[in-house]
Coordinates of C-alpha atoms (C1' of nucleotides) in Angstrom, one line a residue:
Chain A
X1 CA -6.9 21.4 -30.5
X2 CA -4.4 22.5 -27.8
X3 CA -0.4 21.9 -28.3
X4 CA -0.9 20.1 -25.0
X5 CA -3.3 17.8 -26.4
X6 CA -1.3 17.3 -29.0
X7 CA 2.4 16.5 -27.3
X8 CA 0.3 14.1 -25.3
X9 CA -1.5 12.0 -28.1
X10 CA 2.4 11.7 -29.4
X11 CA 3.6 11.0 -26.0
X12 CA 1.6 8.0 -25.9
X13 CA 2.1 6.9 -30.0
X14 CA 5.8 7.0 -28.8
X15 CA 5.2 4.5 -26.6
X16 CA 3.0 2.5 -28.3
X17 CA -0.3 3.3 -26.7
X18 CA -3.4 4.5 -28.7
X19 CA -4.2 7.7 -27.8
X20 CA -8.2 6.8 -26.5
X21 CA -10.0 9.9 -25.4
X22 CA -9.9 8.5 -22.1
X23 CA -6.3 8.1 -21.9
X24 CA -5.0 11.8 -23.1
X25 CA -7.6 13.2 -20.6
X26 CA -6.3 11.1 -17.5
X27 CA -2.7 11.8 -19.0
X28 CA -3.1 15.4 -19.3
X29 CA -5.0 15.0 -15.8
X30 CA -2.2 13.9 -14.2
X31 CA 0.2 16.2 -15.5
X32 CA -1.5 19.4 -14.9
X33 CA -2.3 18.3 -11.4
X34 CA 0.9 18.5 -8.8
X35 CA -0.9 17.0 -5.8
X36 CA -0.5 12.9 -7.1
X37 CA -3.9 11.9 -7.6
X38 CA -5.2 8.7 -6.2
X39 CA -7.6 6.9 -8.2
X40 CA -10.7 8.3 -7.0
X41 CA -9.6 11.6 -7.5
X42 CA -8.8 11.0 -11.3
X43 CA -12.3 9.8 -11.2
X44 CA -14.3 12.0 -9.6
X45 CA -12.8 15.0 -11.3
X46 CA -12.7 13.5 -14.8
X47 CA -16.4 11.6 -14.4
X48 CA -17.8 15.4 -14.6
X49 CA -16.4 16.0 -18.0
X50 CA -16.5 12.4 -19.5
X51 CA -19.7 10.9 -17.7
X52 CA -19.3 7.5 -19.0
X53 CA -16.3 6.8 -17.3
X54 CA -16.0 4.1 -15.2
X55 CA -13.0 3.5 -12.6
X56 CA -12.0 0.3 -14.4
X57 CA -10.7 2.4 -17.2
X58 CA -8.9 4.7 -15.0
X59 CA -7.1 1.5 -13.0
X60 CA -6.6 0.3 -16.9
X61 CA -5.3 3.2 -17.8
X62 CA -2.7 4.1 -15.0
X63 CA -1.6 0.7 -15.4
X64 CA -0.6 1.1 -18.8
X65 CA 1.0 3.6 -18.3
X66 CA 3.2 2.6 -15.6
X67 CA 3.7 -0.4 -17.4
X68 CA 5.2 2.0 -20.3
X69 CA 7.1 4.1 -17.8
X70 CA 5.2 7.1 -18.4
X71 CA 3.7 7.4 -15.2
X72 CA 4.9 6.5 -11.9
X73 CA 3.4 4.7 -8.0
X74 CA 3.7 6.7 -5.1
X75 CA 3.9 4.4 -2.5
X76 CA 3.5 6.6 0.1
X77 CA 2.4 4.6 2.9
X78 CA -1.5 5.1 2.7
X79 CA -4.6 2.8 2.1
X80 CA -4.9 4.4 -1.6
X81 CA -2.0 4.5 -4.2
X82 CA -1.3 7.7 -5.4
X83 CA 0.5 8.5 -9.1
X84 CA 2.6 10.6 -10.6
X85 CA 3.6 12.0 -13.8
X86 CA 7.0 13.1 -14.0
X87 CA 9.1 9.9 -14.0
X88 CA 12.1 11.3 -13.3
X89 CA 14.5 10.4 -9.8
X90 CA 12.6 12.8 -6.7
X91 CA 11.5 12.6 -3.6
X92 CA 8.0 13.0 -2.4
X93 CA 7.3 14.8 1.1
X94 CA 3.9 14.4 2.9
X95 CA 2.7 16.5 5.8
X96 CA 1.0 15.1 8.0
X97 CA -1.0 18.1 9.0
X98 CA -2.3 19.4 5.7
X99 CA -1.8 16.5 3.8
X100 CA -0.5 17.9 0.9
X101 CA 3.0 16.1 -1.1
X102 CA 5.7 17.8 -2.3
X103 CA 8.1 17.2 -4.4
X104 CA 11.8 17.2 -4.3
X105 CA 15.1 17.3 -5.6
X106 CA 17.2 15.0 -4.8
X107 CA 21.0 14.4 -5.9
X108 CA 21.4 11.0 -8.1
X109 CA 24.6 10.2 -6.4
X110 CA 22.9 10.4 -3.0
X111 CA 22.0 7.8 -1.0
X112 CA 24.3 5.2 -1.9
X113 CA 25.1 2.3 0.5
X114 CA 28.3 0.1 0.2
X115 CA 26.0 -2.9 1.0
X116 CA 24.3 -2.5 -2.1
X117 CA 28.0 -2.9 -4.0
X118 CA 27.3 -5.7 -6.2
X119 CA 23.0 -4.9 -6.4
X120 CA 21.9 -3.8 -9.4
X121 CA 19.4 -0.6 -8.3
X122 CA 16.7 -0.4 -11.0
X123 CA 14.6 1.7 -9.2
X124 CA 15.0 4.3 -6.4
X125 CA 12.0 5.7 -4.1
X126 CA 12.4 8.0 -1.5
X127 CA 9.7 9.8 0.6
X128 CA 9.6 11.6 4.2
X129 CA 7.3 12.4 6.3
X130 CA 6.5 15.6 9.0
X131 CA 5.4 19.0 8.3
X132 CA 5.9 21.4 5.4
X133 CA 6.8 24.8 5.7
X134 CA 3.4 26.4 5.3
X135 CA 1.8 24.7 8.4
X136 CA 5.1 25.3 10.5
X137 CA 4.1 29.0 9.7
X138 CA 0.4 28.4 10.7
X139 CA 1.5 26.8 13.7
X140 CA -0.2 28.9 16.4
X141 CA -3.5 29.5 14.2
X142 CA -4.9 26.2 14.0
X143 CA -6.0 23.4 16.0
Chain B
X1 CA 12.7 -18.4 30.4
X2 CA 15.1 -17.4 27.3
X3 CA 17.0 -14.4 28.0
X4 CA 15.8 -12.7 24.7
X5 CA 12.1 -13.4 25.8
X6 CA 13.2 -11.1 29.1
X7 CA 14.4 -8.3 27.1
X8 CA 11.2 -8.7 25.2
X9 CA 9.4 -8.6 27.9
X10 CA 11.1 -5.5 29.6
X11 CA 11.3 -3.6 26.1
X12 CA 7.3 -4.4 25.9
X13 CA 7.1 -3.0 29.5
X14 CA 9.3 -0.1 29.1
X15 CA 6.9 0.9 26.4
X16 CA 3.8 0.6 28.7
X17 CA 2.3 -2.4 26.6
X18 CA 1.5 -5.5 28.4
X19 CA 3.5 -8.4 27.1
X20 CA 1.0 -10.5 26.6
X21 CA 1.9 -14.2 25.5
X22 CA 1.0 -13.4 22.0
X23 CA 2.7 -10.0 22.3
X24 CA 5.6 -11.7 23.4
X25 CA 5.3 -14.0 20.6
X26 CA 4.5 -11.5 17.8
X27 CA 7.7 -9.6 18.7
X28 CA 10.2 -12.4 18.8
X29 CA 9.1 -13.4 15.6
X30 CA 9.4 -10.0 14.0
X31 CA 12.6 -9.7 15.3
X32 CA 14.2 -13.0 14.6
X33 CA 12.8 -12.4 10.8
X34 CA 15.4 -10.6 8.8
X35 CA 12.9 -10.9 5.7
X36 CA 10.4 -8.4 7.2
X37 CA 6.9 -10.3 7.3
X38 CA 3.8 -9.5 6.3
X39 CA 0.6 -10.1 8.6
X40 CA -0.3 -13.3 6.7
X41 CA 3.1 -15.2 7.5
X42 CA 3.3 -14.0 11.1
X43 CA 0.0 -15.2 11.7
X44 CA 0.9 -18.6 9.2
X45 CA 4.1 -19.1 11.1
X46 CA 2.5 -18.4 14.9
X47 CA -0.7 -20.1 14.4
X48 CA 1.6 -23.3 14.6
X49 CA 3.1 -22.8 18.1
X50 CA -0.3 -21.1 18.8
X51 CA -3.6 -22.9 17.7
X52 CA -5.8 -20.2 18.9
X53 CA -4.0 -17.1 17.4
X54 CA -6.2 -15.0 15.4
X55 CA -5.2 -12.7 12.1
X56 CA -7.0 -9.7 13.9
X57 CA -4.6 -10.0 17.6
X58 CA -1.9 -9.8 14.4
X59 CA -3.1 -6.8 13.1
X60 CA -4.3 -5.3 16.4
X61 CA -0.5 -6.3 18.3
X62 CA 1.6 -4.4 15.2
X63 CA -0.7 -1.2 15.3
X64 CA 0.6 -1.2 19.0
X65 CA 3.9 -1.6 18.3
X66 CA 4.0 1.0 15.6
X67 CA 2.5 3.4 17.6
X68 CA 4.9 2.9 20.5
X69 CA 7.4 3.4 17.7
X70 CA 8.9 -0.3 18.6
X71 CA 8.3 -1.6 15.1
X72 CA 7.6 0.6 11.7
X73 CA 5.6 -0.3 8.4
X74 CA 7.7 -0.9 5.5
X75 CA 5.7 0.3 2.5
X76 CA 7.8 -1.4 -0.1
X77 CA 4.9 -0.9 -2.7
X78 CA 3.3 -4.2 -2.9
X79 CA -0.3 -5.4 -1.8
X80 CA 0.5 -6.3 1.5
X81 CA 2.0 -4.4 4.4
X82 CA 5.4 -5.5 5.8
X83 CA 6.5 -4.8 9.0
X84 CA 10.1 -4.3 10.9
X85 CA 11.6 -4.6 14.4
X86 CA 14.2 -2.5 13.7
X87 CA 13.7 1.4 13.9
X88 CA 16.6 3.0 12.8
X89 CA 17.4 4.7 9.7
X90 CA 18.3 2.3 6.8
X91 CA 17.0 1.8 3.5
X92 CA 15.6 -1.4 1.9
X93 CA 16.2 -3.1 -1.4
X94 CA 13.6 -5.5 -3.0
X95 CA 14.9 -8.3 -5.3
X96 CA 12.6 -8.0 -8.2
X97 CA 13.5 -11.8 -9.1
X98 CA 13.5 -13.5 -5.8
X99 CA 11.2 -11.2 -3.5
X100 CA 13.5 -10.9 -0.9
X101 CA 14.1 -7.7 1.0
X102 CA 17.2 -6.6 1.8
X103 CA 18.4 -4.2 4.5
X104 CA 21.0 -1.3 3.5
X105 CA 22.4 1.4 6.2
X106 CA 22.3 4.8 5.1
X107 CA 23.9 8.0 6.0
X108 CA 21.8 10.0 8.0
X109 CA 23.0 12.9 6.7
X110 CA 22.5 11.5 3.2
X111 CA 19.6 12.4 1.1
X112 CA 19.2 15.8 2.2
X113 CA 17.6 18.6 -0.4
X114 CA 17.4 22.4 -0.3
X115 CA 13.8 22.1 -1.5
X116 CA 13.0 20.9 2.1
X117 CA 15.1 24.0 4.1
X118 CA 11.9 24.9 6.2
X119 CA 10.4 21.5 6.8
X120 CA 10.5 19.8 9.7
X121 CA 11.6 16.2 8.4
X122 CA 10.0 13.9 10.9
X123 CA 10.4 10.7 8.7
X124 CA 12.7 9.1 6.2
X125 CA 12.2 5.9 4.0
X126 CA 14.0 4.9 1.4
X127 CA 13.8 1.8 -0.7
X128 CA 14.9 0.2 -3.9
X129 CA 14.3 -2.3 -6.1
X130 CA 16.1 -4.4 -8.5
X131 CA 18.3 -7.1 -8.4
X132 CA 20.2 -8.4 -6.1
X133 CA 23.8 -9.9 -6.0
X134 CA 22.7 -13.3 -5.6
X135 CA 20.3 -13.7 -8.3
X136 CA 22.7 -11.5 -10.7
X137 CA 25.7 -14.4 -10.5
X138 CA 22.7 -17.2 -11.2
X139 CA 21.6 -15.0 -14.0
X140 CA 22.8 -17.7 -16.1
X141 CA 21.3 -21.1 -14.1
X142 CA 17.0 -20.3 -14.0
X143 CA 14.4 -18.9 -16.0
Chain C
dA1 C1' -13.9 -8.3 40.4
dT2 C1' -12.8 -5.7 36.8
dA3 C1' -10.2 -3.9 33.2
dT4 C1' -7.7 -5.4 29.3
dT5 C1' -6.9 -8.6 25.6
dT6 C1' -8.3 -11.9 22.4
dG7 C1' -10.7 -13.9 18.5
dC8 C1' -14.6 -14.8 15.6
dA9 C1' -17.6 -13.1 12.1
dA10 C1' -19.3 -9.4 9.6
dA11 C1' -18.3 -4.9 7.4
dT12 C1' -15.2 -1.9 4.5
dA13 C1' -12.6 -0.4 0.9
dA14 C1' -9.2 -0.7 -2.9
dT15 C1' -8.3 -3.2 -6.7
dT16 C1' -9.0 -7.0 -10.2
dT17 C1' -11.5 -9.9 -13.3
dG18 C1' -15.2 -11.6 -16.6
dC19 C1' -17.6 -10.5 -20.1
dA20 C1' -20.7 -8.0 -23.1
dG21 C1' -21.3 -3.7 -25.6
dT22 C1' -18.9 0.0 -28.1
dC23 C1' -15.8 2.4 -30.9
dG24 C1' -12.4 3.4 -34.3
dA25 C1' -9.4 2.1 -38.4
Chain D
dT1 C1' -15.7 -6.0 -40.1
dC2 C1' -12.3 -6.8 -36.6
dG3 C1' -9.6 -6.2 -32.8
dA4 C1' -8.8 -3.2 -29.2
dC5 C1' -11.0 -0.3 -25.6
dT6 C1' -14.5 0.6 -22.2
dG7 C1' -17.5 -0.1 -18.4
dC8 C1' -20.7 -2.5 -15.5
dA9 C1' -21.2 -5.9 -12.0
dA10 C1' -19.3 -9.5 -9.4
dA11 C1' -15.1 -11.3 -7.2
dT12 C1' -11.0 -10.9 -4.5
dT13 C1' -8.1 -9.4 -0.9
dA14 C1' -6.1 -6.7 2.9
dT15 C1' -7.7 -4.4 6.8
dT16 C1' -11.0 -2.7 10.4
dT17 C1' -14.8 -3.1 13.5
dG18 C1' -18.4 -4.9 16.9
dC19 C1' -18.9 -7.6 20.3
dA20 C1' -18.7 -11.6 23.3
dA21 C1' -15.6 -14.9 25.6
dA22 C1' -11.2 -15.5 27.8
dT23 C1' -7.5 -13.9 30.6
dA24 C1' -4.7 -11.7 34.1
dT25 C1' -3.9 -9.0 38.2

DNA sequence: ATATTTGCAAATAATTTGCAGTCGA
DNA sequence: TCGACTGCAAATTATTTGCAAATAT
């Protein structure tokens, strides 16, 4: 069995949550992919390797996991909520012509606000919206 | 006629939408509302004043204002869409323990990242959660 | 008159829930 | 065996759509 495998069947003992086969596949899913999968995504790509899967599992599942911390919502204003992996603080960029989201760095100390003084900021989320670098390029191409 | 309804009225105008009564209506509220409704308690709060007021004129009226850019969606990750009058930059906060949602200005310049040199940045939100200063000094009194 | 707006009811679509079958220690 | 996990189908909920009635210029 892979060391991938492996790190995430402890990555979820660590956090108390039994390692199903289900679970390490839409983990390791959801790390290997960059593009923040929605739901339907998880399921329609894992539903070819694990046909009895059901999309009840996958909501289960993602839920769990934020519930743990291990994953995270991207709430980037869409019908369908997307999630992502790396938990850490980073902003997320969507184009709006290709649709792709990117991630990016982003200073902790940033975006502070004096009318927050006395707030106690538990969670931070920052996203943007416009067009990435790749379509600027493409610009005259296209539609 | 209120002075604010004539503003209203000529901001509605200036923005080639017909300020229709429930136009007229829809906007005041939004902008009287510091606590940055959903659909459900605009239409709860309007259908008061007016009886015949349907959810859909709701939903129909905000998709015109957002695309006029007079109003923007506030995707404060929740079930429900939430809506604001106000289309500067700022950020929000959400109060984990009492729900509300809090305005915060921002520096424009703020929150800037070298991952995003070539983008063109077209839109910025930014919101947090935790708690705020109110419900930290009654930490003590509730639940 | 005629074009726009409104509002009901039905349709969609994402997510949740109830519950029965399955699996692993 | 027992409790947790899975997965189907039905339920729920926010939003959209089709269309007919109401409204305004």
């Amino acid at each position: 069995m892979s060391t991938l495998k492996e790190s995430i069947k402890s990555n979820l003992l660590n956090n108390n949550i039994k390692p199903s086969y289900q679970r390490v596949k839409i983990l390791e899913f959801l790390m290997s992919r960059k593009n923040h999968p929605s739901v339907d995504e998880i399921y329609t790509e894992l539903v070819k390797e694990i046909p009895t899967l059901s999309k009840t599992t996958v909501y289960n599942t993602l839920n769990t996991f934020i519930a743990a911390k291990i994953a995270q919502v991207l709430s980037i204003e869409d019908t369908e909520t997307r999630y992502d992996a790396n938990v850490s603080f980073h902003g997320h960029f969507k184009c709006k012509k290709c649709g792709n989201i990117y991630d990016f760095r982003l200073d902790t100390t940033d975006c502070k606000s004096d009318d927050l003084d006395n707030f106690l900021i538990e969670e931070k989320n920052v996203f943007y919206k416009g067009i990435c670098n790749t379509c600027l390029e493409n610009k005259n191409i296209d539609n």
